[in-house]
Short mmCIF file of C-alpha atoms in Angstrom, two decimals:
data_model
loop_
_atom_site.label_atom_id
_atom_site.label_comp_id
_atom_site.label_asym_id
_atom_site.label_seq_id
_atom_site.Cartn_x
_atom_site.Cartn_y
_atom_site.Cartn_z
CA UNK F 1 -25.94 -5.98 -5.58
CA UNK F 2 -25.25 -3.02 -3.13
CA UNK F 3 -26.91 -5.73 -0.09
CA UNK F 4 -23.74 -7.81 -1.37
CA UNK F 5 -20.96 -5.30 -1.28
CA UNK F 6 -22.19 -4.16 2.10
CA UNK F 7 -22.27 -7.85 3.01
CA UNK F 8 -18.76 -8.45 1.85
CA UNK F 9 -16.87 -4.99 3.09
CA UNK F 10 -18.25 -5.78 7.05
CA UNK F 11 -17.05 -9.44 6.25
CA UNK F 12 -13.56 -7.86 5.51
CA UNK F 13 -13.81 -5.44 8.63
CA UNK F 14 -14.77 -8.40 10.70
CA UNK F 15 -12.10 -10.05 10.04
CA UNK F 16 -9.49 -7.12 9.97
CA UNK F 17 -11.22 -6.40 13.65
CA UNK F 18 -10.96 -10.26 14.58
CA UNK F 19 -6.94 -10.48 13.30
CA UNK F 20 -6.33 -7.00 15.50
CA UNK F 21 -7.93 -8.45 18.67
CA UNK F 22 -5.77 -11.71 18.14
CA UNK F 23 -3.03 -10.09 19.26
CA UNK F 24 -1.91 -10.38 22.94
CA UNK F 25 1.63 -9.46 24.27
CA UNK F 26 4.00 -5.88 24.83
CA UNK F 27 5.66 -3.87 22.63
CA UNK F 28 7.30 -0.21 22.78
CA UNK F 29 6.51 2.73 20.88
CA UNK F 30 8.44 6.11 21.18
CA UNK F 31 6.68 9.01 22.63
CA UNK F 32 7.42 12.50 21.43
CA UNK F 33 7.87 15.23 23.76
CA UNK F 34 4.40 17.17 24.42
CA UNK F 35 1.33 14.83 24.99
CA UNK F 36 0.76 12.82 27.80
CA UNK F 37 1.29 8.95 27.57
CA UNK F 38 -2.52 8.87 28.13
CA UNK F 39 -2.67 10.97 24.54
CA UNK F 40 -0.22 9.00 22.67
CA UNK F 41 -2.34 5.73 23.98
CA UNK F 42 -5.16 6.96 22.40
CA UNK F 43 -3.40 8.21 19.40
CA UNK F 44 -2.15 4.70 18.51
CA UNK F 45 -5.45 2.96 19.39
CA UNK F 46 -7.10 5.15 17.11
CA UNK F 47 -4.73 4.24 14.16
CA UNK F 48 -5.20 0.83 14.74
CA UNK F 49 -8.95 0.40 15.02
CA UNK F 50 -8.80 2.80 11.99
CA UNK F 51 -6.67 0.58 10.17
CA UNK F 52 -9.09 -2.56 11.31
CA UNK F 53 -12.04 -0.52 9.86
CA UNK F 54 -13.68 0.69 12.67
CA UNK F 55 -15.92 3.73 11.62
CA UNK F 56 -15.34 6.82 13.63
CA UNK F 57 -13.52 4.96 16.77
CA UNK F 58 -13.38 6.58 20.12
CA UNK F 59 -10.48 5.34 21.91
CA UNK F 60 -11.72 7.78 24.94
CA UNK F 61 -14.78 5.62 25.16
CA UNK F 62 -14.30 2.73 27.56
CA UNK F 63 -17.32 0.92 27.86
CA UNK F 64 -17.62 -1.72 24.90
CA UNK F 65 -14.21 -1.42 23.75
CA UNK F 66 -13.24 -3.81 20.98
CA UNK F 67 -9.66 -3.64 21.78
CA UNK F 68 -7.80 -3.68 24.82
CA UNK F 69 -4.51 -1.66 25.72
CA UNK F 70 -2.86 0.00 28.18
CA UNK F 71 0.99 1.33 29.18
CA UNK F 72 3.62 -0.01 31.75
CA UNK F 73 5.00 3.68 33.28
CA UNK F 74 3.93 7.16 32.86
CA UNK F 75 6.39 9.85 31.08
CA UNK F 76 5.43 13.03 31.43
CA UNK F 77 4.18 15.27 28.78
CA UNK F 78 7.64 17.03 28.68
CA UNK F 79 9.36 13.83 28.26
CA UNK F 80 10.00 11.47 25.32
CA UNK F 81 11.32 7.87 24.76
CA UNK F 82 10.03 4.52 25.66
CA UNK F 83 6.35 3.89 26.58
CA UNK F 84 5.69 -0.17 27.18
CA UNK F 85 2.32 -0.99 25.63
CA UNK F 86 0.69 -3.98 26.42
CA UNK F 87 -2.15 -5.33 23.95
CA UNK F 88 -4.79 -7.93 24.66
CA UNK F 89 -3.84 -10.05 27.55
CA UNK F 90 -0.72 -7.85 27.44
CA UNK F 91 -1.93 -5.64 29.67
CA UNK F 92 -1.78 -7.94 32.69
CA UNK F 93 2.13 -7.95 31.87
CA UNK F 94 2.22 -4.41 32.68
CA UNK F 95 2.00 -4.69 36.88
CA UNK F 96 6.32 -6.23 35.77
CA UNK F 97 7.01 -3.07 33.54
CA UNK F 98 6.37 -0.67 36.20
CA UNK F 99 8.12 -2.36 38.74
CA UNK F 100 11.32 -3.36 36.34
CA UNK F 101 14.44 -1.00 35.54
CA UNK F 102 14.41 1.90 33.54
CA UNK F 103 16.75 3.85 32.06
CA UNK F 104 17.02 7.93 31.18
CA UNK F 105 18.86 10.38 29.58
CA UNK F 106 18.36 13.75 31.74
CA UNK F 107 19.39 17.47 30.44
CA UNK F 108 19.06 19.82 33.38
CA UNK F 109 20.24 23.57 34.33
CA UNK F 110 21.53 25.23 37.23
CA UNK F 111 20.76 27.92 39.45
CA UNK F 112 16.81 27.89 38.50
CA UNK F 113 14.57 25.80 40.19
CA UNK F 114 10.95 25.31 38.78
CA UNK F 115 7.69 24.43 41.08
CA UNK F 116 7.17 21.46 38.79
CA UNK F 117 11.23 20.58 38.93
CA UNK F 118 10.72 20.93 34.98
CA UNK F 119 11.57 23.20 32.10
CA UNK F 120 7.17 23.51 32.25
CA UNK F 121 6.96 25.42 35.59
CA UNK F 122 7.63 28.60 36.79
CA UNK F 123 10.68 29.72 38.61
CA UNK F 124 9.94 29.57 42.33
CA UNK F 125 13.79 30.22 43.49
CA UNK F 126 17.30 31.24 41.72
CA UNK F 127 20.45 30.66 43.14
CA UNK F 128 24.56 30.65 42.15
CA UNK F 129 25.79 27.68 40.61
CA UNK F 130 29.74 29.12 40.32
CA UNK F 131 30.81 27.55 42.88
CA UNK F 132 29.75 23.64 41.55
CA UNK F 133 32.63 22.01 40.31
CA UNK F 134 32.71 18.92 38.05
CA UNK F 135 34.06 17.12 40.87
CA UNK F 136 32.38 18.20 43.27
CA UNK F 137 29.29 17.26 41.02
CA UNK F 138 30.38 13.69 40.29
CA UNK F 139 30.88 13.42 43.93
CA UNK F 140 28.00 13.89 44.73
CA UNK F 141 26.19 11.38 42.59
CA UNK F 142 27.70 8.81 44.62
CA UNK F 143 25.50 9.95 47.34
CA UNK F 144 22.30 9.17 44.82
CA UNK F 145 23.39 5.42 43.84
CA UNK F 146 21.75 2.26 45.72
CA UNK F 147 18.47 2.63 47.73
CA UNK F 148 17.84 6.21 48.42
CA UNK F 149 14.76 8.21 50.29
CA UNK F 150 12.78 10.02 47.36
CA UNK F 151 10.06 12.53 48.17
CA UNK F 152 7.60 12.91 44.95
CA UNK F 153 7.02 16.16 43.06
CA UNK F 154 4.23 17.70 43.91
CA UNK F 155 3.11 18.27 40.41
CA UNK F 156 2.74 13.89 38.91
CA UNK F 157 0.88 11.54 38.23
CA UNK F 158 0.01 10.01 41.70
CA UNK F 159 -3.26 10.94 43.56
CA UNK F 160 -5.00 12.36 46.06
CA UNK F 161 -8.56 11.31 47.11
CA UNK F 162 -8.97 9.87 43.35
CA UNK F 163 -7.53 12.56 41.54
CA UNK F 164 -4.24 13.75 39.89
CA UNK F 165 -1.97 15.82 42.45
CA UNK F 166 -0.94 17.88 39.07
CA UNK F 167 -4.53 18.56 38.13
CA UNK F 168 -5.67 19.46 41.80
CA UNK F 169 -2.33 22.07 41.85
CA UNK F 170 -3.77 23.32 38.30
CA UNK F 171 -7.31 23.98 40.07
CA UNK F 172 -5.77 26.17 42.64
CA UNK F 173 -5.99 23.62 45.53
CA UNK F 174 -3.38 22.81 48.45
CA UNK F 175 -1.92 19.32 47.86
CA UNK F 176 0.89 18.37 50.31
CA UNK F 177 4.14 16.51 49.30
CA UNK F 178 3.73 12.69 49.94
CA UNK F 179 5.86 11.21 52.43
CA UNK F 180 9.43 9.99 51.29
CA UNK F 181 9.73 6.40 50.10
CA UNK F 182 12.52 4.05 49.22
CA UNK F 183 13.68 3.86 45.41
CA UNK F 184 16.57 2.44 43.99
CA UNK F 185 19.36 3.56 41.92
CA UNK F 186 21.15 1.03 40.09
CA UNK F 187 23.74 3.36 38.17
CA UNK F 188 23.93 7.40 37.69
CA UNK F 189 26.87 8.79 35.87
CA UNK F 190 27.50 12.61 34.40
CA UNK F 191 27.53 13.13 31.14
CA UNK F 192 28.41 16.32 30.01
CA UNK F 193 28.74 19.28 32.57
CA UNK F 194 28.99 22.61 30.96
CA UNK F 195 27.25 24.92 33.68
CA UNK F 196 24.72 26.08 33.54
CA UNK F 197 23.86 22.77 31.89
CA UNK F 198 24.46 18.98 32.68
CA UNK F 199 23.35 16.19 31.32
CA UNK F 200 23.14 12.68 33.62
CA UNK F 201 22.08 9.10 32.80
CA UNK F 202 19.94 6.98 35.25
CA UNK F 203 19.17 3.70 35.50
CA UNK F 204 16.52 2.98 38.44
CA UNK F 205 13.75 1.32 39.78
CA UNK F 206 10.01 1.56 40.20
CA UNK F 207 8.57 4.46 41.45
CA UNK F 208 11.46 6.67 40.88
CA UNK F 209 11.21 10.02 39.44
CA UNK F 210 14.09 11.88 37.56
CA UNK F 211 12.52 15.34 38.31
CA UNK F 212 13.08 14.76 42.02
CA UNK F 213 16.74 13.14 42.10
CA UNK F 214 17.75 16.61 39.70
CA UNK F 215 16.69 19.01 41.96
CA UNK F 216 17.90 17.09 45.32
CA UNK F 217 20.93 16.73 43.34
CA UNK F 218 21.15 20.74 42.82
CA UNK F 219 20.17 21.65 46.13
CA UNK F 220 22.84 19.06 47.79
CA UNK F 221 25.22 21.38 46.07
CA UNK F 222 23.81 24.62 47.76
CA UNK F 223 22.01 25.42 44.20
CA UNK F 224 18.66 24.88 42.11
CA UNK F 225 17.96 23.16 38.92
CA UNK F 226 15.57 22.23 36.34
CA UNK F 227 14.94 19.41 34.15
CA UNK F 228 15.25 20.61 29.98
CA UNK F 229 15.05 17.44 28.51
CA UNK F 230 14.22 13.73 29.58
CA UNK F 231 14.31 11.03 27.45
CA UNK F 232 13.38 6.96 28.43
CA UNK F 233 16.30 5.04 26.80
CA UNK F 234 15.35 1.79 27.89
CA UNK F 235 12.96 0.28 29.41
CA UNK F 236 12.90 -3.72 30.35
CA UNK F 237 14.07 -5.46 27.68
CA UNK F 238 13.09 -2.88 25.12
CA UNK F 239 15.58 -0.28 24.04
CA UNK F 240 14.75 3.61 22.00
CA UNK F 241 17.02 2.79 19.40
CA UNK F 242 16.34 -1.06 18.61
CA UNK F 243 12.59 -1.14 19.63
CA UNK F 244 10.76 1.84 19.87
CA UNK F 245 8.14 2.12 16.88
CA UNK F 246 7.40 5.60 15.91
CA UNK F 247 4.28 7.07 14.71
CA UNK F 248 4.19 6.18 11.02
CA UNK F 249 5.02 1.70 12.49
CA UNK F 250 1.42 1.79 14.43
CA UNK F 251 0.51 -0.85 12.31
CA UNK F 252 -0.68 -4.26 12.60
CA UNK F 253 2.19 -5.38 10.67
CA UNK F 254 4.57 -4.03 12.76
CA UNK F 255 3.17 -4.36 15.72
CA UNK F 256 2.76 -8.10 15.44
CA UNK F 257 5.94 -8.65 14.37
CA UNK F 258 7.63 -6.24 17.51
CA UNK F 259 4.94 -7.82 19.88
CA UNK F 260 6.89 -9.95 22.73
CA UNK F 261 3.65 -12.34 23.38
CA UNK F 262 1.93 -13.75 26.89
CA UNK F 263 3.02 -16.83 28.27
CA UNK F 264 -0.24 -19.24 27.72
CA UNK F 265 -3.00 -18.83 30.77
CA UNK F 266 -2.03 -21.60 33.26
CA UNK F 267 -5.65 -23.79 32.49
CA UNK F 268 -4.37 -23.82 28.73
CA UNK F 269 -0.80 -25.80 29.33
CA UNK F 270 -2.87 -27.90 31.67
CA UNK F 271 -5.18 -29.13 28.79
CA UNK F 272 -2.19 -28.50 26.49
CA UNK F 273 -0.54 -31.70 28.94
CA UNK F 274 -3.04 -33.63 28.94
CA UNK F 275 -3.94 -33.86 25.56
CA UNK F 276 0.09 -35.16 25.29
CA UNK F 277 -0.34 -37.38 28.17
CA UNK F 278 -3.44 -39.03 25.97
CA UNK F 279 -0.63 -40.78 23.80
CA UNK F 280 3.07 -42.04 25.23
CA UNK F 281 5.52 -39.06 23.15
CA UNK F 282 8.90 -39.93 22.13
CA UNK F 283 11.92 -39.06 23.68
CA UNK F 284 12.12 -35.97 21.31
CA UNK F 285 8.96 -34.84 21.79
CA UNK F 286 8.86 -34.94 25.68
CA UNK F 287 12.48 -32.64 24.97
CA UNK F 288 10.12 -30.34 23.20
CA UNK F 289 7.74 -29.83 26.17
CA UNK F 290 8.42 -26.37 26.58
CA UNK F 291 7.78 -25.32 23.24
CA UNK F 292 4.39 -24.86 24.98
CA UNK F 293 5.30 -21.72 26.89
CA UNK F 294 6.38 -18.94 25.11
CA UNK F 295 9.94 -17.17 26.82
#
């Protein structure tokens, strides 16, 4: 009897396992301020292959996975909003999500600067800020909209001889800045300005960092600043407040029913034609051709 029940509960986890890894596309889920997007990735693996009834899963592990996922853009640990996941075949869709347009919600003070341009760091330099105007401030945004030159921080996520410029700062080493690059700024517009506190939104490109255009920003106006708060409002076509699944939606339910799916491999619409070409359609069904490819 007990060779039965064993029998029938892997049956039922097979097939939980089997309906999780059926699922291929990207979706958003909101990421609270504090872990790293690597963390929250492994947080919401976790929950799923718990809910699929995998014993003890390791989403750390990555040899032998049974599910595959990944994210489309890095926010840093202080930051929250929207993190892209892609799921299954998903995750080739990610390469787009880091190149596309992104959108932020920055709070940021004056007269401090930080050595990791963040509320995280420690205060390297502190200058005035009285003299900064509103005017003067929204004047010089206009100098940070179209294709700019963008040096990285020092302390992110890019590397250096395989490893993390952050992490090698952390262990003490010399890292030096990386060379300015282009980025683009598609709109930037102030907020709220009540020194010594402002508050911008971005919308930008690939590559771009927030951190970086804040304390340009400040020391274009003879001052220092910090980034507070940052918060991803939008990111591609998904949006914090209409698509963003918190903690407590990391389920195969939702997830399925949020999940924006792959368009089918190339070699599938090709046998996908010609198993149509094998009979003459009607004039309806050649209209419904593209049924075939999901948008």
């Amino acid at each position: 009897m007990s060779g039965v029940i064993i029998a029938l509960h892997m049956a039922v986890q097979n097939s939980s396992l089997a309906k999780l890894q059926s699922l291929n596309g990207i979706f958003a889920i909101y990421k609270k301020q504090g872990p790293t997007s690597a963390d929250v990735l492994n947080v919401l693996k976790k929950a799923l292959l718990k809910e699929a009834g995998v014993a003890n899963p390791n989403p750390r592990k990555r040899k032998k996975q049974p599910l595959k996922i990944g994210h489309g853009g890095t926010l840093d640990s202080n930051a929250s909003g929207v993190l892209v996941v892609g799921i299954g075949e998903g995750t080739k869709m990610l390469t787009t999500m880091l190149a596309g347009s992104k959108k932020y919600r920055a709070v940021a003070e004056l007269g401090k600067a930080t050595d990791t341009l963040d509320v995280t760091g420690n205060v390297v330099e502190e200058k005035s800020y009285d003299h900064i105007t509103k005017e003067a401030f929204e004047e010089e945004l206009r100098q940070f909209t179209g294709e700019i030159m963008q040096v990285p921080p020092l302390y992110s996520a890019l590397k250096k001889d395989g490893q993390r410029m952050s992490v090698l700062l952390k262990q003490g080493q010399e890292v030096e800045a990386k060379p300015a690059r282009p980025v683009t700024v598609y709109s930037l517009s102030l907020q709220d300005f009540s020194p010594p506190y402002f508050t911008i939104d971005v919308e930008c490109g690939g590559g771009f960092y927030v951190r970086s255009l804040v304390d340009d920003l400040a020391k274009a106006l003879s001052s220092g600043a910090h980034i507070k708060e940052l918060t991803r409002t939008k990111q591609g076509q998904f949006t914090l407040e209409e698509h963003a699944l918190k903690e407590d939606r990391w389920t195969w339910t939702d997830i399925s029913q949020a999940l924006q799916p792959c368009p089918k491999p190339a070699g599938q619409q090709k046998n996908a034609k010609k198993a149509k070409s094998k009979h003459k359609p009607t004039s309806s069904e050649s209209e419904g051709d593209n049924g075939d490819q999901n948008d």
